[in-house]
Structure formats: C-alpha cells, structure tokens
Amino acid sequence: AQSVSQHNHHVILSEAASLELGCNYSYGGTVNLFWYVQYPGQHLQLLLKYFSGDPLVKGIKGFEAEFIKSKFSFNLRKPSVQWSDTAEYFCASRWSSASKIIFGSGTRLSIRP
Amino acid sequence: DTGVSQDPRHKITKRGQNVTFRCDPISEHNRLYWYRQTLGQGPEFLTYFQNEAQLEKSRLLSDRFSAERPKGSFSTLEIQRTEQGDSAMYLCASSHDYQNYNEQFFGPGTRLTVL
C-alpha cells in the first residue's frame, strides 16, 4: 500500500537552530511530493512541492526540500528557524496529478524563543 | 474568492444522531476531496469528485457515510448513526485539472465531536 513515513513525532529547537525533518515514501512509480504546514488554529497550507526537474525545491518562508529518489526521501530543511515556525508539518505524496494525497502522521515543531 | 469554505466549523452531537457537513470549493475548481484527520495523525483520504461524479471512495468510508456533489459545485458529507469513533476533523479540498498541477487547496475543516 502507498504510504508516507515521518520519523520525528515532536521536534523541539531553539530559535536560529537548523531544521531537518525526515520523510520517506513508499515506491509507486512517478510521484509528486509535498510538505504542508498547519499553524495553530489555521488550516493546512502548502509549503512546497516537487513534481519533476531539480530535486532541490524551495518553498515559502525559507523552507526547502530535497528529493532523493534512491532513498525514497523528501526531507524538509530550514537553515535558521524562528519562533513563528511553531506548527505541525506534514509530508505527503500522490501518485498521479489527479489522485488523492497520502499524508504522513505529521511532525510537531516547537521553537523555544 | 477567498478559498475553500466549510460549514459548520464545529459540530457536537450525540451518538446515534445524523450529521451533515457542507464544503464550498474554490470557484471553478472541478475536483473536490474529503479527508478526515484524527488527533495526532495526518489527514486520511475519504472520497473525491470530479465535477458531480464520485470517482473514488476509501474503505474508511463505511456505509454510514455518504457524500454528494449534485451540481458539481458544493458538496455535502453525511454521517448517519454517528459513533464516538467518528470524532475527527473533516477536511475538504478542491483543485482544478488545468491549474497548478491540480494543487489541492484545503478548507478550515469541520471538527466533529460525538458524545
């Protein structure tokens, strides 16, 4: 079955620390990959997406992710986090442009001011 | 157009009652998706529509669940004979086949609590 795994359930960092959240997806041929963010009390928002081309994708708010096909991974990174990055982060994938999205279980990011 | 809207935002009901949620997608989006999110988990796919046709249903969608999109615009999700296990956030998303690689835009969700 198609699946997405996020390795970290809860990550706590200090402001200005670097961030890397792990994500692995199950093999399913051509894949679209996403990172969504859900700030407290707000709805899901798209941070970045990968469809094809350059495996290093840049998103909003200084986030980036790297698609490594050989490792089935799509890790999210940010060089210096801010308190406002406190949120839940979801890695997700889909196996065609018109199909459902499969979400990981999420990583809660807490930033100490 | 301000995005996907859902109504109500919160619903508290007693076990055994029927509930209905509404989703209004972004104007002209032809695809509409329903997901369910329980505490500590990512959203799980329930069903989706292309225009008024329901094209896929998850096995999570038991016989007590029914979704419609009668005119290819708004959609309703009904849960009959609610159970405590139905308590969750129900999310709606919409997309357009020829825009942004079918990027799905999510609504704020309806939080259901079954007592």
Tab-separated table of C-alpha atoms in Angstrom:
chain	number	residue	atom	x	y	z
A	1	ALA	CA	0.000	0.000	0.000
A	2	GLN	CA	1.125	3.539	-0.646
A	3	SER	CA	2.445	5.213	2.479
A	4	VAL	CA	4.423	8.151	3.799
A	5	SER	CA	6.566	7.939	6.921
A	6	GLN	CA	7.699	10.819	9.081
A	7	HIS	CA	10.370	9.842	11.544
A	8	ASN	CA	10.039	12.578	14.115
A	9	HIS	CA	6.826	12.951	16.065
A	10	HIS	CA	7.874	16.038	18.018
A	11	VAL	CA	10.917	18.224	17.482
A	12	ILE	CA	11.964	20.975	19.874
A	13	LEU	CA	14.515	23.554	18.752
A	14	SER	CA	15.809	26.906	19.850
A	15	GLU	CA	15.462	29.932	17.621
A	16	ALA	CA	18.169	30.172	14.943
A	17	ALA	CA	18.819	26.424	15.041
A	18	SER	CA	18.819	24.497	11.794
A	19	LEU	CA	15.933	22.195	10.993
A	20	GLU	CA	15.678	18.929	9.128
A	21	LEU	CA	12.509	16.831	9.184
A	22	GLY	CA	12.672	13.375	7.693
A	23	CYS	CA	10.168	11.925	5.240
A	24	ASN	CA	10.152	8.657	3.295
A	25	TYR	CA	7.554	7.464	0.827
A	26	SER	CA	6.779	4.016	-0.466
A	27	TYR	CA	7.658	3.166	-4.030
A	28	GLY	CA	4.888	3.755	-6.509
A	29	GLY	CA	6.449	4.881	-9.756
A	30	THR	CA	6.187	8.534	-10.674
A	31	VAL	CA	5.432	10.506	-7.566
A	32	ASN	CA	4.529	14.056	-6.612
A	33	LEU	CA	5.758	15.119	-3.169
A	34	PHE	CA	4.594	17.852	-0.831
A	35	TRP	CA	5.189	19.440	2.507
A	36	TYR	CA	2.206	21.061	4.191
A	37	VAL	CA	2.194	23.168	7.335
A	38	GLN	CA	-0.606	23.681	9.823
A	39	TYR	CA	-0.115	26.629	12.177
A	40	PRO	CA	-2.076	26.555	15.440
A	41	GLY	CA	-5.725	27.231	14.721
A	42	GLN	CA	-5.210	27.518	10.983
A	43	HIS	CA	-5.845	25.234	8.046
A	44	LEU	CA	-3.354	23.269	6.008
A	45	GLN	CA	-1.115	25.319	3.758
A	46	LEU	CA	1.285	24.153	1.087
A	47	LEU	CA	4.939	24.865	1.904
A	48	LEU	CA	6.496	23.389	-1.199
A	49	LYS	CA	6.054	20.706	-3.820
A	50	TYR	CA	8.082	18.534	-6.130
A	51	PHE	CA	6.816	17.201	-9.453
A	52	SER	CA	9.898	16.843	-11.604
A	53	GLY	CA	13.171	18.527	-12.516
A	54	ASP	CA	15.580	19.980	-9.961
A	55	PRO	CA	15.423	17.717	-6.903
A	56	LEU	CA	16.099	20.648	-4.589
A	57	VAL	CA	12.906	22.640	-4.270
A	58	LYS	CA	12.435	25.913	-2.477
A	59	GLY	CA	9.219	26.876	-0.811
A	60	ILE	CA	7.786	29.708	1.172
A	61	LYS	CA	9.256	31.167	4.362
A	62	GLY	CA	12.786	29.953	3.668
A	63	PHE	CA	11.960	26.239	3.610
A	64	GLU	CA	13.480	23.836	1.115
A	65	ALA	CA	13.325	20.105	0.498
A	66	GLU	CA	15.456	17.640	-1.385
A	67	PHE	CA	14.071	14.722	-3.354
A	68	ILE	CA	16.470	11.762	-3.225
A	69	LYS	CA	14.987	9.084	-5.438
A	70	SER	CA	17.445	6.363	-4.412
A	71	LYS	CA	16.456	6.787	-0.779
A	72	PHE	CA	12.725	7.425	-1.391
A	73	SER	CA	13.177	10.509	0.756
A	74	PHE	CA	11.970	14.105	0.695
A	75	ASN	CA	13.403	15.798	3.776
A	76	LEU	CA	12.422	19.314	4.751
A	77	ARG	CA	15.099	21.794	5.784
A	78	LYS	CA	15.445	25.322	7.037
A	79	PRO	CA	18.826	26.825	7.970
A	80	SER	CA	17.546	29.013	10.803
A	81	VAL	CA	14.159	28.570	12.431
A	82	GLN	CA	12.062	31.283	14.011
A	83	TRP	CA	9.530	31.142	16.805
A	84	SER	CA	6.805	31.682	14.197
A	85	ASP	CA	7.701	28.309	12.616
A	86	THR	CA	5.979	26.571	15.505
A	87	ALA	CA	3.456	24.337	13.749
A	88	GLU	CA	2.615	20.821	12.606
A	89	TYR	CA	4.378	19.726	9.412
A	90	PHE	CA	3.038	17.043	7.120
A	91	CYS	CA	4.880	15.286	4.344
A	92	ALA	CA	2.615	13.971	1.610
A	93	SER	CA	2.671	12.273	-1.744
A	94	ARG	CA	0.419	11.362	-4.609
A	95	TRP	CA	0.910	9.006	-7.497
A	96	SER	CA	-0.779	10.993	-10.236
A	97	SER	CA	-1.819	14.596	-10.667
A	98	ALA	CA	-5.471	13.759	-10.191
A	99	SER	CA	-5.271	11.313	-7.317
A	100	LYS	CA	-5.708	11.531	-3.615
A	101	ILE	CA	-2.893	12.735	-1.393
A	102	ILE	CA	-1.353	10.351	1.119
A	103	PHE	CA	-0.172	12.136	4.258
A	104	GLY	CA	2.373	11.195	6.849
A	105	SER	CA	1.439	11.310	10.503
A	106	GLY	CA	2.987	14.737	10.980
A	107	THR	CA	5.812	16.281	12.987
A	108	ARG	CA	5.067	18.822	15.645
A	109	LEU	CA	7.726	21.526	15.709
A	110	SER	CA	8.127	23.615	18.847
A	111	ILE	CA	10.517	26.545	18.847
A	112	ARG	CA	11.864	27.923	22.099
A	113	PRO	CA	12.142	31.739	21.946
B	1	ASP	CA	-12.922	34.228	-3.976
B	2	THR	CA	-11.499	33.612	-0.532
B	3	GLY	CA	-10.751	29.910	-0.762
B	4	VAL	CA	-12.434	26.692	0.295
B	5	SER	CA	-15.102	27.181	2.941
B	6	GLN	CA	-16.685	24.621	5.218
B	7	ASP	CA	-19.751	24.755	7.378
B	8	PRO	CA	-20.164	24.296	10.262
B	9	ARG	CA	-16.718	24.772	11.772
B	10	HIS	CA	-17.663	22.802	14.862
B	11	LYS	CA	-20.352	20.218	15.490
B	12	ILE	CA	-21.155	18.444	18.723
B	13	THR	CA	-23.644	15.630	18.523
B	14	LYS	CA	-24.834	12.653	20.488
B	15	ARG	CA	-24.049	9.124	19.439
B	16	GLY	CA	-26.646	7.809	17.019
B	17	GLN	CA	-27.556	11.172	15.526
B	18	ASN	CA	-27.052	12.078	11.866
B	19	VAL	CA	-24.840	14.991	10.867
B	20	THR	CA	-24.229	16.760	7.564
B	21	PHE	CA	-21.291	18.945	6.603
B	22	ARG	CA	-21.000	21.277	3.669
B	23	CYS	CA	-17.999	22.253	1.581
B	24	ASP	CA	-17.860	25.092	-0.923
B	25	PRO	CA	-14.805	24.751	-3.161
B	26	ILE	CA	-12.887	27.495	-4.870
B	27	SER	CA	-14.948	28.744	-7.761
B	28	GLU	CA	-14.422	26.762	-10.986
B	29	HIS	CA	-12.425	24.015	-9.288
B	30	ASN	CA	-13.718	20.808	-10.803
B	31	ARG	CA	-12.244	18.386	-8.277
B	32	LEU	CA	-13.347	18.165	-4.659
B	33	TYR	CA	-11.834	15.932	-1.975
B	34	TRP	CA	-12.858	14.911	1.529
B	35	TYR	CA	-10.296	13.890	4.161
B	36	ARG	CA	-10.545	13.005	7.828
B	37	GLN	CA	-7.938	13.934	10.420
B	38	THR	CA	-7.854	12.451	13.901
B	39	LEU	CA	-5.737	13.760	16.736
B	40	GLY	CA	-2.050	13.163	16.221
B	41	GLN	CA	-2.455	11.872	12.686
B	42	GLY	CA	-2.227	13.242	9.202
B	43	PRO	CA	-5.328	13.641	7.069
B	44	GLU	CA	-6.698	10.432	5.555
B	45	PHE	CA	-8.454	10.360	2.220
B	46	LEU	CA	-12.176	9.597	2.223
B	47	THR	CA	-13.522	10.334	-1.245
B	48	TYR	CA	-13.288	12.646	-4.202
B	49	PHE	CA	-15.387	14.066	-7.013
B	50	GLN	CA	-14.645	15.206	-10.500
B	51	ASN	CA	-17.477	17.595	-11.215
B	52	GLU	CA	-20.545	15.738	-9.932
B	53	ALA	CA	-19.132	12.246	-10.347
B	54	GLN	CA	-17.781	10.468	-7.284
B	55	LEU	CA	-14.687	8.739	-8.642
B	56	GLU	CA	-13.087	7.102	-5.638
B	57	LYS	CA	-14.082	6.088	-2.137
B	58	SER	CA	-11.768	4.928	0.601
B	59	ARG	CA	-12.528	1.795	2.563
B	60	LEU	CA	-12.662	4.195	5.528
B	61	LEU	CA	-15.964	5.402	4.117
B	62	SER	CA	-18.351	2.951	5.734
B	63	ASP	CA	-21.993	2.521	4.762
B	64	ARG	CA	-22.893	5.192	7.292
B	65	PHE	CA	-21.034	7.821	5.277
B	66	SER	CA	-22.353	9.349	2.100
B	67	ALA	CA	-21.086	12.246	0.039
B	68	GLU	CA	-22.713	14.129	-2.777
B	69	ARG	CA	-21.866	16.905	-5.169
B	70	PRO	CA	-25.131	17.278	-7.032
B	71	LYS	CA	-24.347	20.164	-9.347
B	72	GLY	CA	-20.605	19.892	-9.442
B	73	SER	CA	-20.184	22.850	-7.116
B	74	PHE	CA	-20.642	22.456	-3.342
B	75	SER	CA	-20.516	19.072	-1.666
B	76	THR	CA	-22.100	17.527	1.408
B	77	LEU	CA	-20.807	14.758	3.625
B	78	GLU	CA	-23.391	12.997	5.757
B	79	ILE	CA	-22.687	10.610	8.599
B	80	GLN	CA	-25.610	8.536	9.785
B	81	ARG	CA	-25.889	6.984	13.237
B	82	THR	CA	-22.719	8.671	14.448
B	83	GLU	CA	-20.310	6.775	16.686
B	84	GLN	CA	-17.688	8.097	19.066
B	85	GLY	CA	-15.017	6.889	16.663
B	86	ASP	CA	-16.304	9.370	14.084
B	87	SER	CA	-14.978	12.245	16.186
B	88	ALA	CA	-12.402	13.953	13.993
B	89	MET	CA	-11.672	16.966	11.837
B	90	TYR	CA	-13.269	16.610	8.404
B	91	LEU	CA	-11.335	18.468	5.739
B	92	CYS	CA	-12.385	19.457	2.272
B	93	ALA	CA	-10.026	20.376	-0.546
B	94	SER	CA	-10.506	21.443	-4.135
B	95	SER	CA	-8.371	21.597	-7.249
B	96	HIS	CA	-8.555	22.324	-10.954
B	97	ASP	CA	-7.357	19.878	-13.574
B	98	TYR	CA	-5.543	22.517	-15.581
B	99	GLN	CA	-4.193	24.774	-12.873
B	100	ASN	CA	-1.053	24.334	-10.804
B	101	TYR	CA	-0.755	20.606	-11.489
B	102	ASN	CA	-4.028	20.017	-9.677
B	103	GLU	CA	-2.745	21.575	-6.455
B	104	GLN	CA	-5.245	20.885	-3.699
B	105	PHE	CA	-6.341	23.820	-1.550
B	106	PHE	CA	-7.692	22.925	1.849
B	107	GLY	CA	-10.548	24.426	3.806
B	108	PRO	CA	-10.511	25.109	7.560
B	109	GLY	CA	-12.302	21.851	8.369
B	110	THR	CA	-15.314	20.854	10.417
B	111	ARG	CA	-14.487	19.488	13.847
B	112	LEU	CA	-16.954	16.794	14.865
B	113	THR	CA	-17.313	15.665	18.466
B	114	VAL	CA	-19.564	12.696	19.137
B	115	LEU	CA	-20.587	12.343	22.780
